[in-house]
PDB file of C-alpha atoms in Angstrom:
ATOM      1  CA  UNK C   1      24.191   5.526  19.352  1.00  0.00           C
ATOM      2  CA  UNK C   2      26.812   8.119  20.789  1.00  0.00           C
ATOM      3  CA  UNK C   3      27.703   6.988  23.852  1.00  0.00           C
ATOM      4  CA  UNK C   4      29.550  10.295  25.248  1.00  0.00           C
ATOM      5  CA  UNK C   5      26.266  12.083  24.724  1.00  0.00           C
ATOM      6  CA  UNK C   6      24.613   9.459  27.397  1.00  0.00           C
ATOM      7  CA  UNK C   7      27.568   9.427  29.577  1.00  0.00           C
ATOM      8  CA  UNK C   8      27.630  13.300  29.397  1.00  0.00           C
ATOM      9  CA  UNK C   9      23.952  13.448  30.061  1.00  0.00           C
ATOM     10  CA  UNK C  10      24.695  11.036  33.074  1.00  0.00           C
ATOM     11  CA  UNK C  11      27.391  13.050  34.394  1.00  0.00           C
ATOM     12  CA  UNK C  12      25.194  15.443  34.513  1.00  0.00           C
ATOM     13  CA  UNK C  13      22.573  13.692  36.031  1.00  0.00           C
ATOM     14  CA  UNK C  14      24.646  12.920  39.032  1.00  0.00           C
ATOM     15  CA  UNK C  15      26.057  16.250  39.518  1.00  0.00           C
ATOM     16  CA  UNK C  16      22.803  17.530  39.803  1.00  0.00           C
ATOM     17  CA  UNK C  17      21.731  15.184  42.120  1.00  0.00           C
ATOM     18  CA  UNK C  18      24.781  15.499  44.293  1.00  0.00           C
ATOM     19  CA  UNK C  19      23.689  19.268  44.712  1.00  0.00           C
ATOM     20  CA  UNK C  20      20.312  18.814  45.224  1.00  0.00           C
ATOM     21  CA  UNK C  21      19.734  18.559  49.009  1.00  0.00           C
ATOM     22  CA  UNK C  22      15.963  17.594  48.799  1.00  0.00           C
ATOM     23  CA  UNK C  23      16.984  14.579  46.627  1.00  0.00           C
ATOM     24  CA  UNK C  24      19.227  13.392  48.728  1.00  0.00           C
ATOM     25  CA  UNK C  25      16.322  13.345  51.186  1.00  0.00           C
ATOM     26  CA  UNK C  26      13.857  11.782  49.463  1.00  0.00           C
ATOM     27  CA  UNK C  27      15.916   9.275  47.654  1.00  0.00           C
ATOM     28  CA  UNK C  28      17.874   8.357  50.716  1.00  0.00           C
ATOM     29  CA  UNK C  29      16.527   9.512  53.890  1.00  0.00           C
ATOM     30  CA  UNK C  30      12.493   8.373  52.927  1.00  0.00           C
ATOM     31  CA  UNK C  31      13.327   5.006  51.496  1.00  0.00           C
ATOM     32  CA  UNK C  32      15.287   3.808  54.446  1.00  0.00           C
ATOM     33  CA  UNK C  33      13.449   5.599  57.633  1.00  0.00           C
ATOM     34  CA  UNK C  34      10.648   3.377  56.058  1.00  0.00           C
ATOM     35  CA  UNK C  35      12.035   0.459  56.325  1.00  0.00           C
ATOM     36  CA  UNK C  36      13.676   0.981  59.578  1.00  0.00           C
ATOM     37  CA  UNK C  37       9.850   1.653  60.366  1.00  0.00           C
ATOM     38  CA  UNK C  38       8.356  -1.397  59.356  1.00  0.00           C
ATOM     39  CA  UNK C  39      11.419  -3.155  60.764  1.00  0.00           C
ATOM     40  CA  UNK C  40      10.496  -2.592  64.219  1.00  0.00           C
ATOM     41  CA  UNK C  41       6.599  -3.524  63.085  1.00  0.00           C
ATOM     42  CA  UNK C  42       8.509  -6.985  61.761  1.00  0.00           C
ATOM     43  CA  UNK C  43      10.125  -7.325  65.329  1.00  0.00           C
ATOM     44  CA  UNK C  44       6.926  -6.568  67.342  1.00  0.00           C
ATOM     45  CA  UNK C  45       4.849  -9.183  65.180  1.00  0.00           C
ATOM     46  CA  UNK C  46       7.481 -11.913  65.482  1.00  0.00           C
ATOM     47  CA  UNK C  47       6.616 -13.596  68.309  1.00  0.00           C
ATOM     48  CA  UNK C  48       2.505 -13.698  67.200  1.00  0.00           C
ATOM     49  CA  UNK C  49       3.281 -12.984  63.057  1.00  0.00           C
ATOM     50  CA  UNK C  50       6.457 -13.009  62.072  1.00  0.00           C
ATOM     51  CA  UNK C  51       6.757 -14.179  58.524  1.00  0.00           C
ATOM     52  CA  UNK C  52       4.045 -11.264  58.313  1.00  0.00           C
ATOM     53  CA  UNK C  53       5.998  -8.898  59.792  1.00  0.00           C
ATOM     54  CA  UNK C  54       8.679  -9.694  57.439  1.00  0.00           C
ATOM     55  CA  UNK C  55       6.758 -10.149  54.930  1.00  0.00           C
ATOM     56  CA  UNK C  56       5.386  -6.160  54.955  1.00  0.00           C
ATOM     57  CA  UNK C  57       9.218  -5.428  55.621  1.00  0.00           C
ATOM     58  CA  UNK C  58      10.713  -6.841  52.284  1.00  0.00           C
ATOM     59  CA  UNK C  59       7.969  -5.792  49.868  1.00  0.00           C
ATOM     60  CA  UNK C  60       7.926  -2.193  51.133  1.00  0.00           C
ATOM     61  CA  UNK C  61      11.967  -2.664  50.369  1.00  0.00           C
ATOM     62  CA  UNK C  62      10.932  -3.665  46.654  1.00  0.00           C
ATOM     63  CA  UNK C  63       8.149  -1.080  46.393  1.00  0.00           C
ATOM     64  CA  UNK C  64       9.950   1.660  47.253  1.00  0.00           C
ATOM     65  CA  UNK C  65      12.827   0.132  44.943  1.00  0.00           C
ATOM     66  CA  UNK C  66      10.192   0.514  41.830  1.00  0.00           C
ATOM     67  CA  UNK C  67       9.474   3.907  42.545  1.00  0.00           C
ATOM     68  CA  UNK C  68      13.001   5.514  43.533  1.00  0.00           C
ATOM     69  CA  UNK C  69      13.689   3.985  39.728  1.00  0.00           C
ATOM     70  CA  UNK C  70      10.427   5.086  37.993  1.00  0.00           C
ATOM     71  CA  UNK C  71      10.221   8.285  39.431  1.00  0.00           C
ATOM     72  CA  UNK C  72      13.771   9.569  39.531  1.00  0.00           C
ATOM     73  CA  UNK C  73      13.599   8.837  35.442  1.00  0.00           C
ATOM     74  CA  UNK C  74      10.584  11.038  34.937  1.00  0.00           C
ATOM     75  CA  UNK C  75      11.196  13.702  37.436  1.00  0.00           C
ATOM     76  CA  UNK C  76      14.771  14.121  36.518  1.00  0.00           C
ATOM     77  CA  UNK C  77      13.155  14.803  32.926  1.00  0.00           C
ATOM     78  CA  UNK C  78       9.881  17.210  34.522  1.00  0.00           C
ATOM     79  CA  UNK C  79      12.991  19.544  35.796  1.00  0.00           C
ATOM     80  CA  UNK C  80      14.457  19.676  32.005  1.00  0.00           C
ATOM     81  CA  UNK C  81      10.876  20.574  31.121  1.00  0.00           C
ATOM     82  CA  UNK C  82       9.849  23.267  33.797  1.00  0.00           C
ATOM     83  CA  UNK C  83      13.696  24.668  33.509  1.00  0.00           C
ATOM     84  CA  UNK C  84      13.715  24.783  29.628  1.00  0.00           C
ATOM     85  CA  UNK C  85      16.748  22.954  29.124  1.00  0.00           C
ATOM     86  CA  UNK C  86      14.970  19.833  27.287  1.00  0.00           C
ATOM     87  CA  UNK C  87      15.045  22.273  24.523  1.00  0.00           C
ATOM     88  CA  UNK C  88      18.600  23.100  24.827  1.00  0.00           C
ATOM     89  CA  UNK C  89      19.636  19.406  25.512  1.00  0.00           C
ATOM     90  CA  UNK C  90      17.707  18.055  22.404  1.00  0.00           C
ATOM     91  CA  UNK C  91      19.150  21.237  20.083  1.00  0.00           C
ATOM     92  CA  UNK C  92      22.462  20.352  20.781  1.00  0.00           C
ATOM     93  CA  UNK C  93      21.792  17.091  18.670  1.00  0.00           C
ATOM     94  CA  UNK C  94      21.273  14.328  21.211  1.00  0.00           C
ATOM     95  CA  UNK C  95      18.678  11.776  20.000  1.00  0.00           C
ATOM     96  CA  UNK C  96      15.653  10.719  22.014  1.00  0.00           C
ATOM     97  CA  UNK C  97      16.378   7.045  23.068  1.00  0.00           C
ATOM     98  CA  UNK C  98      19.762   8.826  24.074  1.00  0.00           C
ATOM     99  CA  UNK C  99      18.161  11.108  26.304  1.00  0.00           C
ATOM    100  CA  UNK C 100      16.067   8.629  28.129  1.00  0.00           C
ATOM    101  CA  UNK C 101      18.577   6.035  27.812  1.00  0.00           C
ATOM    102  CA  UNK C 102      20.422   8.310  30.197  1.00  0.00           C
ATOM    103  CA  UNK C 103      18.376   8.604  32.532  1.00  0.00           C
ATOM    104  CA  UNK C 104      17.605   5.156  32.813  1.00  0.00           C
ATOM    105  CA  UNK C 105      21.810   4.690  33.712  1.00  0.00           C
ATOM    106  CA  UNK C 106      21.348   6.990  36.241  1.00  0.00           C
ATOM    107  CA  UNK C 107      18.695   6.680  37.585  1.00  0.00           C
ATOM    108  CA  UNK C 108      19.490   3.092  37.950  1.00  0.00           C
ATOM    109  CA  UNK C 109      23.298   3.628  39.781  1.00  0.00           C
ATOM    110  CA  UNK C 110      20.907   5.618  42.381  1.00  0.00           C
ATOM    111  CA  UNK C 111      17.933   3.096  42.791  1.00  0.00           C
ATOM    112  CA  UNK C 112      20.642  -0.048  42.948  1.00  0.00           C
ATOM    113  CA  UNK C 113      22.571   1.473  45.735  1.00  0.00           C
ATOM    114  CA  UNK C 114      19.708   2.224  47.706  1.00  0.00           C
ATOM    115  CA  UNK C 115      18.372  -0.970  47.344  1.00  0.00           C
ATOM    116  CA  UNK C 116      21.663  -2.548  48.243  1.00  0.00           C
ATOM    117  CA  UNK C 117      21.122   0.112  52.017  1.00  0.00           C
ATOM    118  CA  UNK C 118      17.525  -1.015  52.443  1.00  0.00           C
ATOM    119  CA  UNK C 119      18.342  -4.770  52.026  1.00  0.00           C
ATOM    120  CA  UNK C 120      21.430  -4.285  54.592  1.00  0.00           C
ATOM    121  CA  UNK C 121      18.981  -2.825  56.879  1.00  0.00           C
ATOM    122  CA  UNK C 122      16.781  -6.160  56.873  1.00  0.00           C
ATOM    123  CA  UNK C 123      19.342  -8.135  57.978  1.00  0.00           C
ATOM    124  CA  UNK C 124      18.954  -6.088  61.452  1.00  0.00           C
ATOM    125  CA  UNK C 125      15.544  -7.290  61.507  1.00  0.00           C
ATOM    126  CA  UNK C 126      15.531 -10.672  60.777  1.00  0.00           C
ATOM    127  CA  UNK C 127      15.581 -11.056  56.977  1.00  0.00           C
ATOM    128  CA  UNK C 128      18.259 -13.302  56.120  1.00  0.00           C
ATOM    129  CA  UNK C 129      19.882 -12.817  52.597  1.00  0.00           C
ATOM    130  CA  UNK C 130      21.723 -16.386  52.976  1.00  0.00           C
ATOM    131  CA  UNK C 131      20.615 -19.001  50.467  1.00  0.00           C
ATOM    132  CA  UNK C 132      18.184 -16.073  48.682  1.00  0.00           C
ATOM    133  CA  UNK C 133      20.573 -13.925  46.780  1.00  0.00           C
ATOM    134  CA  UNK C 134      20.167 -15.369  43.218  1.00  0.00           C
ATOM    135  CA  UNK C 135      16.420 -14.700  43.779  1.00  0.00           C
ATOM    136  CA  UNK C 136      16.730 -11.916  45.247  1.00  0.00           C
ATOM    137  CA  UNK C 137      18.752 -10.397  42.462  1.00  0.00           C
ATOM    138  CA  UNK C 138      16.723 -11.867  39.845  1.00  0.00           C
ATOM    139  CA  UNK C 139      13.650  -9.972  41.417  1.00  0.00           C
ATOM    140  CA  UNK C 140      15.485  -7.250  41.816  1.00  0.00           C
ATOM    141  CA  UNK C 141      16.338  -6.884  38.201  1.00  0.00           C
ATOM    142  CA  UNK C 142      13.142  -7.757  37.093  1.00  0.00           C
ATOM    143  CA  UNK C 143      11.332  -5.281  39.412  1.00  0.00           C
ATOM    144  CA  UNK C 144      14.227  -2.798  37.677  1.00  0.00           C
ATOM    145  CA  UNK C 145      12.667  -3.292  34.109  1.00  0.00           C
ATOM    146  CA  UNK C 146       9.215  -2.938  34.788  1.00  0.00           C
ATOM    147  CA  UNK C 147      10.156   0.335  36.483  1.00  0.00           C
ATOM    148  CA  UNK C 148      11.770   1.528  33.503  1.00  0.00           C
ATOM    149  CA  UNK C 149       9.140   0.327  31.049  1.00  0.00           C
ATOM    150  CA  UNK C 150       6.968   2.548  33.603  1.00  0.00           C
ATOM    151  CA  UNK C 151       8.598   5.629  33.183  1.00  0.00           C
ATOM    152  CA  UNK C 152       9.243   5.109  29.499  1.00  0.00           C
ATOM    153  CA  UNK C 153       5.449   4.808  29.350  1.00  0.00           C
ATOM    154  CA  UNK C 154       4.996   8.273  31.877  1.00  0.00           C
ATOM    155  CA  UNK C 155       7.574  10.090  29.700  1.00  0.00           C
ATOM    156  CA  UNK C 156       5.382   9.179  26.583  1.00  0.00           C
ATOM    157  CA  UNK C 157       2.554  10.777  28.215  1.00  0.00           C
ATOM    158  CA  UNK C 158       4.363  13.998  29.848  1.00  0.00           C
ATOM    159  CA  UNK C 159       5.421  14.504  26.536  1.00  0.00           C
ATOM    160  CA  UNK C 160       2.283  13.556  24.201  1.00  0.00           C
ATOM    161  CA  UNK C 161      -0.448  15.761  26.797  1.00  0.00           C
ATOM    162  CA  UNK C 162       2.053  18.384  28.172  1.00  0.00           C
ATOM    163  CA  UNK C 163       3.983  19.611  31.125  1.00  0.00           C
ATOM    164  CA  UNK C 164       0.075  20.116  32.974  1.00  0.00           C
ATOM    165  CA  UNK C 165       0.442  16.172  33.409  1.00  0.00           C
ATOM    166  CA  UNK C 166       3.760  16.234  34.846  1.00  0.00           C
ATOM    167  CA  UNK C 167       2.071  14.477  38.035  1.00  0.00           C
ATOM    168  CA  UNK C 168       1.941  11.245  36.596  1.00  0.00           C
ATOM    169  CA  UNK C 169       5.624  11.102  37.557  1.00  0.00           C
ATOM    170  CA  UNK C 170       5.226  10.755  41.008  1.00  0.00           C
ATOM    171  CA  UNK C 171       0.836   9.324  41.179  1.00  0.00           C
ATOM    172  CA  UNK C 172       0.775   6.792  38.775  1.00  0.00           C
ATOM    173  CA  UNK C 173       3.300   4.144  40.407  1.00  0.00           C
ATOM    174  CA  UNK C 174       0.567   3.957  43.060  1.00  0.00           C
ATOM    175  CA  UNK C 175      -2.087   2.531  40.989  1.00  0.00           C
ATOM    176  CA  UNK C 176      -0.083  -0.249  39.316  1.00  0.00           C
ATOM    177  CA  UNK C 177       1.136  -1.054  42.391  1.00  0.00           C
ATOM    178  CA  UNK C 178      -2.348  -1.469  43.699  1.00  0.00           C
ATOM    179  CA  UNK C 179      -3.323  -3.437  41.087  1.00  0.00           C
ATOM    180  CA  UNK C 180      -0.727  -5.760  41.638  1.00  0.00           C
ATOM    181  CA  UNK C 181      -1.918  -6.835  45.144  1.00  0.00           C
ATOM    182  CA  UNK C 182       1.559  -6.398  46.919  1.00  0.00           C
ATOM    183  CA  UNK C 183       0.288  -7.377  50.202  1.00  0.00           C
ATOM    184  CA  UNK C 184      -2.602 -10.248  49.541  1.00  0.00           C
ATOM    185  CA  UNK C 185      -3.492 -12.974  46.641  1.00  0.00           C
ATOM    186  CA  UNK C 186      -4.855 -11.885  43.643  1.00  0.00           C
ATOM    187  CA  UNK C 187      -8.056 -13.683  44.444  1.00  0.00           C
ATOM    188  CA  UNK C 188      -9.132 -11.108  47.191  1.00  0.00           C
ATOM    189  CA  UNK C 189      -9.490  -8.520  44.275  1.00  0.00           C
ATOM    190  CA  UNK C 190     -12.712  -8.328  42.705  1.00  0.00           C
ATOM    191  CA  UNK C 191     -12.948 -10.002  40.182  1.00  0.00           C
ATOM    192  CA  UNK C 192     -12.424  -7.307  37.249  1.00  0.00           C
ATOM    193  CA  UNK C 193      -9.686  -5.943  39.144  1.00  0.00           C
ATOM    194  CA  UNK C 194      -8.168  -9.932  39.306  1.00  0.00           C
ATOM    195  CA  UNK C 195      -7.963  -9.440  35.670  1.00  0.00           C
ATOM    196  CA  UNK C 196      -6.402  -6.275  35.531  1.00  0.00           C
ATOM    197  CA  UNK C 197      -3.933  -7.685  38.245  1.00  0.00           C
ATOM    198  CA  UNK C 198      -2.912 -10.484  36.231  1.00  0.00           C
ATOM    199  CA  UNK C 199      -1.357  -8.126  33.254  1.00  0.00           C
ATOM    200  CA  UNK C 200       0.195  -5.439  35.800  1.00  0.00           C
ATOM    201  CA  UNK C 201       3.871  -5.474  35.697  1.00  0.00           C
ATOM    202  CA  UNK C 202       4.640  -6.261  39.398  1.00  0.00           C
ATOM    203  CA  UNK C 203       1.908  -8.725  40.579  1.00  0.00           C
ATOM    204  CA  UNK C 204       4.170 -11.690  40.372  1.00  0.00           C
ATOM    205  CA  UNK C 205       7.287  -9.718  41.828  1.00  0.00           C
ATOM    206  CA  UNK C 206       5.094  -9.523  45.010  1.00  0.00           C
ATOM    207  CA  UNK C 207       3.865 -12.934  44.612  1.00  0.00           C
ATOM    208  CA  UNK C 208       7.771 -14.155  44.340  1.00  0.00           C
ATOM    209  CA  UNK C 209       8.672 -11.624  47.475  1.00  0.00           C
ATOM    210  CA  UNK C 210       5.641 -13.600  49.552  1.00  0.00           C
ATOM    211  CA  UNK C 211       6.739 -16.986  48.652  1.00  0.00           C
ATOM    212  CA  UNK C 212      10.294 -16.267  49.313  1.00  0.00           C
ATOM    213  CA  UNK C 213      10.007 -14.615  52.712  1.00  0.00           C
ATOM    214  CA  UNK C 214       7.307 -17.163  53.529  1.00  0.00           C
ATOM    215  CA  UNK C 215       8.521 -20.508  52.363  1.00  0.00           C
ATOM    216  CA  UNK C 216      12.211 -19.517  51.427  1.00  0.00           C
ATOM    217  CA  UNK C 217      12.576 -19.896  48.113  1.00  0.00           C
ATOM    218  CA  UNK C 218      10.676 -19.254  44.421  1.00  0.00           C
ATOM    219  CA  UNK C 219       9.578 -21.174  41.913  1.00  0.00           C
ATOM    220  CA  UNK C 220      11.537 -20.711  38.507  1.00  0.00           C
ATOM    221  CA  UNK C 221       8.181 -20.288  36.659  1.00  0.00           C
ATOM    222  CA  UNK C 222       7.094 -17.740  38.206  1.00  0.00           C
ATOM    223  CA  UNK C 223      10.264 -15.986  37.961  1.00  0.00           C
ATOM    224  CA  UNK C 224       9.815 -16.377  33.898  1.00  0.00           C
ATOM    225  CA  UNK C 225       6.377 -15.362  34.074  1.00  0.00           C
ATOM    226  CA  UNK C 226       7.569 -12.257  36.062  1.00  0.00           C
ATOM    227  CA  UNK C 227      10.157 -11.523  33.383  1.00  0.00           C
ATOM    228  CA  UNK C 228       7.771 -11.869  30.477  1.00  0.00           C
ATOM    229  CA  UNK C 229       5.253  -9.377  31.923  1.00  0.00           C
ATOM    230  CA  UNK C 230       8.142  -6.733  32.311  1.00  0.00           C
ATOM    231  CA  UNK C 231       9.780  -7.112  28.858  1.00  0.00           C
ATOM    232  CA  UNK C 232       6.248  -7.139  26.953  1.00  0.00           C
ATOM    233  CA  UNK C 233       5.876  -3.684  28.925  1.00  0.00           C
ATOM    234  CA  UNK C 234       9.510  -2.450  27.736  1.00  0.00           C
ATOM    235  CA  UNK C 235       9.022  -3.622  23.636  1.00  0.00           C
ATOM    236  CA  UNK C 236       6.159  -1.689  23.926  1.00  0.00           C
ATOM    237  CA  UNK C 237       6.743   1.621  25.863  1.00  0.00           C
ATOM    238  CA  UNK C 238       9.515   2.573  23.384  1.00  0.00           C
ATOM    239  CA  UNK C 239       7.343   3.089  20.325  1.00  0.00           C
ATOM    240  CA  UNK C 240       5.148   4.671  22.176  1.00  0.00           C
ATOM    241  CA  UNK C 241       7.820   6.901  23.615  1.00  0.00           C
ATOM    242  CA  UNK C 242       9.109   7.571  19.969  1.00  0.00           C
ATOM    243  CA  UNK C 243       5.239   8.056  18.624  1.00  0.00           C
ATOM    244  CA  UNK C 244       4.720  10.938  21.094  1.00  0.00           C
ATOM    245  CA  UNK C 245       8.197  12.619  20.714  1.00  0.00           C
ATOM    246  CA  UNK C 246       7.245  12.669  17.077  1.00  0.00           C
ATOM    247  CA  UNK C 247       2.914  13.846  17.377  1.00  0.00           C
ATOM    248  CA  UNK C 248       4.491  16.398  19.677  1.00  0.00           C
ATOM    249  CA  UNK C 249       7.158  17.694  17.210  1.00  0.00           C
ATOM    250  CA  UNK C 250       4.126  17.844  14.676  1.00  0.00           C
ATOM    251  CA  UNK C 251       1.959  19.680  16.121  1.00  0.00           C
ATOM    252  CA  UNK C 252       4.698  22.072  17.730  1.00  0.00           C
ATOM    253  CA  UNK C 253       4.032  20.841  21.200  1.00  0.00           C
ATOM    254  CA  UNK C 254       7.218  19.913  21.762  1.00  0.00           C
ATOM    255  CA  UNK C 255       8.674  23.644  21.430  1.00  0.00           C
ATOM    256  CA  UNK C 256       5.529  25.153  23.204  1.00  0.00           C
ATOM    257  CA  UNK C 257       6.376  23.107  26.471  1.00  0.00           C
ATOM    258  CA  UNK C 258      10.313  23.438  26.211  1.00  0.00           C
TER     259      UNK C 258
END
């Protein structure tokens, strides 16, 4: 491990983003509008539904938490692809886990301060952070792994099937958060899909985020089960990131899409 190669390759992560004016929108501007949006929609239910109001309020706050981290990972790494500097970034000797281990710093920084803004802006609607913050932060970090493991997983197959599949960066967030019933029990799935929910990566992060806007606190257990799910999905999206850096390099996809 080199570590000024990663904090190179996150210096330049951040200067790039400090230039780019439409990711300033959409990493900034999106995330929070939203939740000033369902803010209001948590004061208007309040006096008929309020813990559903809130409810809606702080698991759009961790939802769009996942994907500012997922998706700033794999589309900072589309743009090396479409602008052919992947090539130039891996020929000037910097490892793979290096190269996504930077983006996962940056990316990160960003997603951490925004979620610090959004959670700020809750308090303006009736969300109180008192006597939650060690939950809140332990969801919070666990809801940051599983995003990573996510985009580990997305990079695998951007670079295994080709820069045609580069949509998976920004789509396939959608469907595991589906899956995970963020709004409703499990048990209003059907029943196949109640299975499927019960191994996605976020299902008990909304479960926790329901209990603890509705009740006021979390159980420990499911805060371990929680954690478990998200680091079973992180030992395994690095060999499979690894396996497809190394299929591509064999069968010269790699320099084909660079």
């Amino acid at each position: 491990m080199r570590w000024y190669k990663v904090v190179a390759l996150i210096f330049r992560d951040f200067i790039i983003f400090t230039r780019s004016r439409w990711r300033l929108v959409e990493f900034f501007y999106f995330p929070v509008t939203t939740v000033i949006i369902w803010g209001f929609f948590a004061l208007y239910t309040r006096e008929f539904a309020r813990s559903a109001g809130l409810m809606v309020l702080v698991i759009n706050v961790f939802w769009s938490f996942s994907y500012i981290c997922q998706s700033t990972i794999n589309l900072q790494m589309n743009e090396d692809i479409w602008s052919g500097s992947l090539k130039q970034v891996l020929a000037s000797g910097i490892s793979e886990f290096e190269y996504i281990l930077a983006r996962i710093v940056s990316s990160a920084v960003i997603s951490i301060i925004i979620m610090f803004i959004m959670l700020v802006v809750t308090c303006f609607f009736g969300f109180s952070i008192k006597g939650k913050f060690n939950t809140i932060l332990h969801l919070t970090g666990i809801t940051l792994i599983g995003s990573v493991a996510l985009s580990v997983v997305i990079a695998a197959f951007i670079i295994f099937l080709g820069r045609d599949y580069a949509f998976l960066a920004w789509t396939i967030l959608q469907l595991f958060v589906l899956l995970s019933a963020p709004l409703f029990p499990v048990d209003i799935l059907p029943t196949p899909l109640q299975w499927l929910a019960q191994v996605m990566p976020f299902t008990r992060v909304f479960a926790a985020v329901r209990k603890l806007v509705s009740e006021g606190s979390v159980a420990s257990s499911l805060l371990v089960d929680a954690l478990e799910i998200v680091l079973v999905y992180l030992a395994l999206s690095f060999p499979l990131y690894f396996l497809a850096f190394r299929r591509a390099r064999k069968v010269g996809k790699l320099a084909r899409m660079t």
